[in-house]
mmCIF file of C-alpha atoms and ligand atoms in Angstrom:
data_model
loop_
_atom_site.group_PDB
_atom_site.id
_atom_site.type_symbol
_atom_site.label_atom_id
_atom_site.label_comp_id
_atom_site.label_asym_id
_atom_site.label_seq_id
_atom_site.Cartn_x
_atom_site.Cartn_y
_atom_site.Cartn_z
ATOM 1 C CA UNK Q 48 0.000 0.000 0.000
ATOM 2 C CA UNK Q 49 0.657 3.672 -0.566
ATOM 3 C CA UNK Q 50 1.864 5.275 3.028
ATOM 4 C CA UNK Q 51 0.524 8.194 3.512
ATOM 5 C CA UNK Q 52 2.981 10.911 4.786
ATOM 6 C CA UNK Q 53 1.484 13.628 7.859
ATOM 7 C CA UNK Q 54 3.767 15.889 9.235
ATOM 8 C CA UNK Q 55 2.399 16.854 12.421
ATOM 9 C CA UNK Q 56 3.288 20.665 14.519
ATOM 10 C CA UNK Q 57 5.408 19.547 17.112
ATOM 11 C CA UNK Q 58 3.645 20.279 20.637
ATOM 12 C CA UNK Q 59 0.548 20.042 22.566
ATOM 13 C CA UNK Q 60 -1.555 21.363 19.498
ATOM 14 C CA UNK Q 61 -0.096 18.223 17.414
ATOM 15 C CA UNK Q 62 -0.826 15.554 20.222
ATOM 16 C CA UNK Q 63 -4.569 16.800 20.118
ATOM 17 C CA UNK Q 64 -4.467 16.359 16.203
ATOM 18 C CA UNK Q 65 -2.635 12.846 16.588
ATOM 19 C CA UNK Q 66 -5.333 11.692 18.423
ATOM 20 C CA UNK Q 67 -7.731 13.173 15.687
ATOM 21 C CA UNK Q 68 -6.083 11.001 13.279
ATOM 22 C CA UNK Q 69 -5.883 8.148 15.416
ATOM 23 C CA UNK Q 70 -9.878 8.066 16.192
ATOM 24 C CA UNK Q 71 -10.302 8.399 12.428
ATOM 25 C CA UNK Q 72 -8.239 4.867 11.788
ATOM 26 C CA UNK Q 73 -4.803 5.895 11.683
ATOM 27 C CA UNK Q 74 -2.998 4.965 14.565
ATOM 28 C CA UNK Q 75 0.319 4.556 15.477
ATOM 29 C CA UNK Q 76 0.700 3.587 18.947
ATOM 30 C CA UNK Q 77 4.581 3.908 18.949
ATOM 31 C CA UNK Q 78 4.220 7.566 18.687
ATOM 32 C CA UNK Q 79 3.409 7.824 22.346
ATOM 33 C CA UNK Q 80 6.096 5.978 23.814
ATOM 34 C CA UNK Q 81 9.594 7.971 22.915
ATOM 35 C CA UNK Q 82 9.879 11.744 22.955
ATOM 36 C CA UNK Q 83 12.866 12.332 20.990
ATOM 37 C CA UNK Q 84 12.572 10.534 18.223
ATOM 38 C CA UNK Q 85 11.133 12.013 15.028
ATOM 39 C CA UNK Q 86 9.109 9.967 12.534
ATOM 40 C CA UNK Q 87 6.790 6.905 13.315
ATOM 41 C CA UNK Q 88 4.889 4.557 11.140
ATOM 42 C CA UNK Q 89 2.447 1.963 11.280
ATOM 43 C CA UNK Q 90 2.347 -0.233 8.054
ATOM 44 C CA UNK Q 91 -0.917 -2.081 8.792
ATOM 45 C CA UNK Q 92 -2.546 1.423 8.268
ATOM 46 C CA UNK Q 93 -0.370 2.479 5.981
ATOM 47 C CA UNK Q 94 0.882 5.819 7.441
ATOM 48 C CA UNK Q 95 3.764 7.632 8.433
ATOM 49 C CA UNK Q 96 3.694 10.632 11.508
ATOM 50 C CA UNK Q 97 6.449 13.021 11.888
ATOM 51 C CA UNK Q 98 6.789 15.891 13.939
ATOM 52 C CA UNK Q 99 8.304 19.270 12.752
ATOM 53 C CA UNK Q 100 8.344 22.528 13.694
ATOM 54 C CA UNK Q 101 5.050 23.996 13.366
ATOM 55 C CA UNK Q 102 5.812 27.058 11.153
ATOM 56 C CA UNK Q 103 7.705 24.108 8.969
ATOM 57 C CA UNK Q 104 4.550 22.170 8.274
ATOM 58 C CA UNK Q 105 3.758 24.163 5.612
ATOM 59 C CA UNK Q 106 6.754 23.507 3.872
ATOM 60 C CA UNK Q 107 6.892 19.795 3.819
ATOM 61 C CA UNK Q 108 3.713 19.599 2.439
ATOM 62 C CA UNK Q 109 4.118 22.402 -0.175
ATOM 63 C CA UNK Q 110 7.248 20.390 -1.249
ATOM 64 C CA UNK Q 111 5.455 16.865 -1.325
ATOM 65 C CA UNK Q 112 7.747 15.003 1.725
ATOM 66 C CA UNK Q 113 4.604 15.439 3.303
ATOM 67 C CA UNK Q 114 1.134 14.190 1.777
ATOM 68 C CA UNK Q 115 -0.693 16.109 4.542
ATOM 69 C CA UNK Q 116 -0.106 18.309 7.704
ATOM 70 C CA UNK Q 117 -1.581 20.386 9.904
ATOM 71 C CA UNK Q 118 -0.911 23.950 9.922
ATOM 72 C CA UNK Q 119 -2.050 27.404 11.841
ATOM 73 C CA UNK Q 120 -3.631 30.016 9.213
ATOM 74 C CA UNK Q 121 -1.051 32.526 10.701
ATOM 75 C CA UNK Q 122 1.603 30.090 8.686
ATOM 76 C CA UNK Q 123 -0.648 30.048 6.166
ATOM 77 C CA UNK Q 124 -1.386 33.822 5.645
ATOM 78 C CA UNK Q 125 2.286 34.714 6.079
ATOM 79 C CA UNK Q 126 3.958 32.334 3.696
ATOM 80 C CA UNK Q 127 1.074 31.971 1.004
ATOM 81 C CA UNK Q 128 2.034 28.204 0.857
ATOM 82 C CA UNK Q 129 0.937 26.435 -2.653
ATOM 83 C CA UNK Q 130 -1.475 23.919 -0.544
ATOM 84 C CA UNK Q 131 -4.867 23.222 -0.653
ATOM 85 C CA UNK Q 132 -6.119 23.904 2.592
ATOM 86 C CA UNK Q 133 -8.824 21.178 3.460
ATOM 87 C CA UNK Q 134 -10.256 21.501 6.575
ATOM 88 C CA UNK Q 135 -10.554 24.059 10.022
ATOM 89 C CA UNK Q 136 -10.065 21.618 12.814
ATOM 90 C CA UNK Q 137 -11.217 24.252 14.684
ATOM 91 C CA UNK Q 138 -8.458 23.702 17.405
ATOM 92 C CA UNK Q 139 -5.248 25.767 17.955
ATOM 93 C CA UNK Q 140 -7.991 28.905 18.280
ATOM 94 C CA UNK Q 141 -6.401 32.602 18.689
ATOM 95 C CA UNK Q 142 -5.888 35.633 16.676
ATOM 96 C CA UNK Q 143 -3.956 38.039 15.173
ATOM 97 C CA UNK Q 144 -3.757 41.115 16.517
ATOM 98 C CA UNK Q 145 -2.124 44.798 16.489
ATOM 99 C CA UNK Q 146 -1.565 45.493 20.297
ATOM 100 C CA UNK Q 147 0.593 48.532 21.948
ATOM 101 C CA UNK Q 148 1.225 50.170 25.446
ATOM 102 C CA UNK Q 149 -1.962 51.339 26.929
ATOM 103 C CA UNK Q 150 -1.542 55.114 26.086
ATOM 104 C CA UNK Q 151 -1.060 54.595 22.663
ATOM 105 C CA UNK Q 152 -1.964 56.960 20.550
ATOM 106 C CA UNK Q 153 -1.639 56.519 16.573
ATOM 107 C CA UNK Q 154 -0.807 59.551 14.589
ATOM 108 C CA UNK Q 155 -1.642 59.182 11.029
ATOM 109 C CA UNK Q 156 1.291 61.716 9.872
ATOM 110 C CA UNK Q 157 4.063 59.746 11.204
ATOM 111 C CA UNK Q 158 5.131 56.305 9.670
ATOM 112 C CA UNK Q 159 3.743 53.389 12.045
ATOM 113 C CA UNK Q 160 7.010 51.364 13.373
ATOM 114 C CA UNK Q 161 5.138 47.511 14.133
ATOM 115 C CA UNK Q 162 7.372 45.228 15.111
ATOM 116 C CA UNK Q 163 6.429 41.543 14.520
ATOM 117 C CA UNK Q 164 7.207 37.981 13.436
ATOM 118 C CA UNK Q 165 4.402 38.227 10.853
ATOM 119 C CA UNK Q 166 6.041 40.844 8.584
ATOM 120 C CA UNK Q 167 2.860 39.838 5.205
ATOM 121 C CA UNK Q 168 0.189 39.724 7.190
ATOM 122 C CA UNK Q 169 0.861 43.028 9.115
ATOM 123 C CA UNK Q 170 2.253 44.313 5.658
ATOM 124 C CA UNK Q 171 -1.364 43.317 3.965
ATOM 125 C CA UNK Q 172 -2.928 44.514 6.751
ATOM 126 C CA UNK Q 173 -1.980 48.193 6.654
ATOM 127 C CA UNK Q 174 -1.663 48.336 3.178
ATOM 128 C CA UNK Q 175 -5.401 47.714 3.178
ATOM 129 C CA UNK Q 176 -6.221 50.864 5.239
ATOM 130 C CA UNK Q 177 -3.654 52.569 3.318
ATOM 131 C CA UNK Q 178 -1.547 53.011 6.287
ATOM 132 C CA UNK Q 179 2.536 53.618 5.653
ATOM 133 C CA UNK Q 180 4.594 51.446 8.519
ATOM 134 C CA UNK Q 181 8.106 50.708 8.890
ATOM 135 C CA UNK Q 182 8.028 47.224 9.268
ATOM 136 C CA UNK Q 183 10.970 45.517 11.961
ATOM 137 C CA UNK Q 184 10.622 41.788 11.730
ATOM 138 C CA UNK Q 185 11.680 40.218 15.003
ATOM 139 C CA UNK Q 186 11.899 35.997 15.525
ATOM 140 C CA UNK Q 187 10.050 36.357 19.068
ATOM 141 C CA UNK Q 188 9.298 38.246 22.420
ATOM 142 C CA UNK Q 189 7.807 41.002 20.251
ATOM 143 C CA UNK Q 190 6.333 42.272 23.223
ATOM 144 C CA UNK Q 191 8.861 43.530 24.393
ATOM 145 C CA UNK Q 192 9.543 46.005 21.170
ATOM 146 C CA UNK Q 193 7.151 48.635 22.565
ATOM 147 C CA UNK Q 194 8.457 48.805 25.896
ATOM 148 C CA UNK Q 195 11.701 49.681 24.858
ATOM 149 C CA UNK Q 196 10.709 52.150 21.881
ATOM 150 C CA UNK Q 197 12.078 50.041 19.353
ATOM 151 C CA UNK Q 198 8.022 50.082 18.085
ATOM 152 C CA UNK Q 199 4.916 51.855 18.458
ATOM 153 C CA UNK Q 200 3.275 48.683 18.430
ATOM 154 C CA UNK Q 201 3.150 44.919 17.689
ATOM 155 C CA UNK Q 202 1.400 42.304 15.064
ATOM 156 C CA UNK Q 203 0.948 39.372 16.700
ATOM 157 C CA UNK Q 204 -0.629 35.764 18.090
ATOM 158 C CA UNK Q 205 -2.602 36.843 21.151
ATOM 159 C CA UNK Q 206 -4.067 33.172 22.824
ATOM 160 C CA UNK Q 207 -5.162 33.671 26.115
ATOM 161 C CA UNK Q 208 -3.782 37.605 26.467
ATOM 162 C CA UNK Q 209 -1.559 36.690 29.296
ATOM 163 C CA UNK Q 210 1.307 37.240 27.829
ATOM 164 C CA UNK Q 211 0.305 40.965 26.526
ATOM 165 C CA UNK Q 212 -1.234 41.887 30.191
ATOM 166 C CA UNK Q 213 2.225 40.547 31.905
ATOM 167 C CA UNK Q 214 3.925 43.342 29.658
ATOM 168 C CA UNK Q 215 1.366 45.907 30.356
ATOM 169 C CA UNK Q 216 -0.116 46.029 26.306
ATOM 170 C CA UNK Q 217 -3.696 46.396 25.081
ATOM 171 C CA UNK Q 218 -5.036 44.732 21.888
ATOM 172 C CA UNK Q 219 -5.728 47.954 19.400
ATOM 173 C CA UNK Q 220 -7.939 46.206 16.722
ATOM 174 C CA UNK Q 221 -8.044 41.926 15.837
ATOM 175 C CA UNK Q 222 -6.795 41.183 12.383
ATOM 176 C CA UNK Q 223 -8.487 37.986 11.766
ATOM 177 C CA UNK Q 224 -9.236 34.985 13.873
ATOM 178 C CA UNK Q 225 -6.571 32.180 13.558
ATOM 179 C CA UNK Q 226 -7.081 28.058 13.887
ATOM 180 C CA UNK Q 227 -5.626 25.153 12.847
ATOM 181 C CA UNK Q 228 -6.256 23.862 9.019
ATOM 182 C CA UNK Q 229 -5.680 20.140 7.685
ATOM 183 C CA UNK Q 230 -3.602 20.908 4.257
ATOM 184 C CA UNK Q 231 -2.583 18.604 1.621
ATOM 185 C CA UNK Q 232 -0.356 18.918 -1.063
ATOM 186 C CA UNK Q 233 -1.766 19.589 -4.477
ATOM 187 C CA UNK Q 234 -0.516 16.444 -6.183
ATOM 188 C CA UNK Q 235 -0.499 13.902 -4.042
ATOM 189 C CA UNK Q 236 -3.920 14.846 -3.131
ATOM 190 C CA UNK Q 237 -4.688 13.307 -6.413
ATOM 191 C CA UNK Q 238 -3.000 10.207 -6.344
ATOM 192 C CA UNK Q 239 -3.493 9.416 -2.296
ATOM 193 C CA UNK Q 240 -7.368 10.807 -2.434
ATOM 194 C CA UNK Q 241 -8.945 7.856 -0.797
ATOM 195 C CA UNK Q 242 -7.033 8.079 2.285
ATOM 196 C CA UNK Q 243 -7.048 11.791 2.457
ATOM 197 C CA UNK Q 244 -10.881 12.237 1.935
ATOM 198 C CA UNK Q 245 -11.775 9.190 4.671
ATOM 199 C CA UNK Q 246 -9.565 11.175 6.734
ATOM 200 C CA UNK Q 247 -11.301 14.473 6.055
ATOM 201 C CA UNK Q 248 -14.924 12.815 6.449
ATOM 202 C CA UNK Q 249 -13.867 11.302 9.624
ATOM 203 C CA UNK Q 250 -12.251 14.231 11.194
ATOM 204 C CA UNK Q 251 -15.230 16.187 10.179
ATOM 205 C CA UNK Q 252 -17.535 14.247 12.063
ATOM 206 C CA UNK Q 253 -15.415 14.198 15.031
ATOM 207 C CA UNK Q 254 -15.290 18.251 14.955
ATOM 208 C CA UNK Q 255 -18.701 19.174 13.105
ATOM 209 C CA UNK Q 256 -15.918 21.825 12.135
ATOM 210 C CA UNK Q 257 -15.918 23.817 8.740
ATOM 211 C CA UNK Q 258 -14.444 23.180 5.483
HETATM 212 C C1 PRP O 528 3.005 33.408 21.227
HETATM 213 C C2 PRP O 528 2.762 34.845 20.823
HETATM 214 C C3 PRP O 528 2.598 35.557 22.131
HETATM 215 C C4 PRP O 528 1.957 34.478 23.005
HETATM 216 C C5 PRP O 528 0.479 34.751 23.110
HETATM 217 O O1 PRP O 528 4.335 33.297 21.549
HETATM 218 O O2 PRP O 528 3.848 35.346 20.059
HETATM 219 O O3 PRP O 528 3.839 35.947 22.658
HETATM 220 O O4 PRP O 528 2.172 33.221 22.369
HETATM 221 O O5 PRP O 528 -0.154 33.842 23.991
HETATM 222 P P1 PRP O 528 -1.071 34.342 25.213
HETATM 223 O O6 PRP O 528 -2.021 35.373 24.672
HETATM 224 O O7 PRP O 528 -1.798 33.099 25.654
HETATM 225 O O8 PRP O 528 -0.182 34.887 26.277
HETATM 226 P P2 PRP O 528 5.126 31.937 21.562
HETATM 227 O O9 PRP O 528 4.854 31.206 22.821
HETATM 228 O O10 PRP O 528 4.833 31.197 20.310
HETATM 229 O O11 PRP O 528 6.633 32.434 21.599
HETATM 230 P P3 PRP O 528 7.421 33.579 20.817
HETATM 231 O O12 PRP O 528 7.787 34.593 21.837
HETATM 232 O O13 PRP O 528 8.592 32.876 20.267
HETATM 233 O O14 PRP O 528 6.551 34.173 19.751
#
């Protein structure tokens, strides 16, 4: 048989969707027993798990090492991946968001500095309100760009808000709601389509999520 290859965001998100997968046929019990080791399969099923980095999904699917993956539309409105984008698992739920300090105040006749790991989606973002910004793309703790000046404010993932309260920042307007979405590559769709669609019917009846 034709094993099907899932690349799977390393981390508490990709447990949850491992055990989506596994309710839906396509288990692997080895997966749950060592924590350093990388890729897993399970011939009687005919699949193979591996864990990457989440903001790598993407790429292994895009490129074809991975059949399917699972992927947070933050990754996928940054990077414009060549996917198709199959299902909202409805999991892995935040948003995007422009936050600053508290007494912000935005003043249309200076350039906006926005400091963030999301340099498209903040780009696409102002350029839709027609808003000039000097964009400084940082790798992480963005947070901490306004505090020190280096911004006026931030583009960024804001979960539970904890992390924006510790650091004394307010969300200024949400850019669109983020969750996690089942992708497939565009070939191998094709030629693996059995396996992919039972999984897509059975995960959808798990979630009662949206296409
Ligand atoms: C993300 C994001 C925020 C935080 C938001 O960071 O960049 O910093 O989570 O979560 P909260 O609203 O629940 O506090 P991540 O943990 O991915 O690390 P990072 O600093 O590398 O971006």
């Amino acid at each position: 048989m034709n094993m099907l290859n899932i690349a799977l965001p390393k981390g508490r998100l990709g447990e949850k969707v491992y055990d989506m997968f596994e309710k839906a046929g396509f288990a692997c019990p080895s997966i749950k027993e060592n924590n350093r080791k990388l890729i897993f399969e399970n011939e009687a099923c005919g699949v193979r798990y591996f864990w990457v980095k989440p903001s790598d999904v993407a790429i292994y699917v895009e490129r074809g090492a991975a059949d399917i993956g699972v992927a947070g539309k933050d990754i996928l409105l940054e990077y414009a991946p060549d996917v198709y984008e199959l299902y909202d698992l409805d999991i892995g739920k935040c948003r995007m968001a422009v936050a600053a300090k508290a007494d912000f105040c935005d003043d249309p006749r200076r350039t906006l500095k926005v400091a963030t790991k999301f340099s498209n989606i903040a780009k696409n973002y102002y350029d839709s309100l027609g808003r000039d910004i000097d964009i400084i793309h940082l790798n992480g703790s963005i947070e901490i760009a306004p505090i020190l000046g280096l911004s006026d404010v931030i583009v960024d993932i804001v979960e539970t808000g904890t992390t924006l309260k510790e650091n004394n920042l307010t969300v200024v307007e949400t850019i669109v709601p983020i969750s996690a979405r089942l992708i497939a590559n565009k070939a191998n769709f094709k030629f693996k389509n059995t396996q992919i669609e039972q999984i897509v019917q059975s995960i959808a009846a798990q979630t009662g999520g949206k296409k």
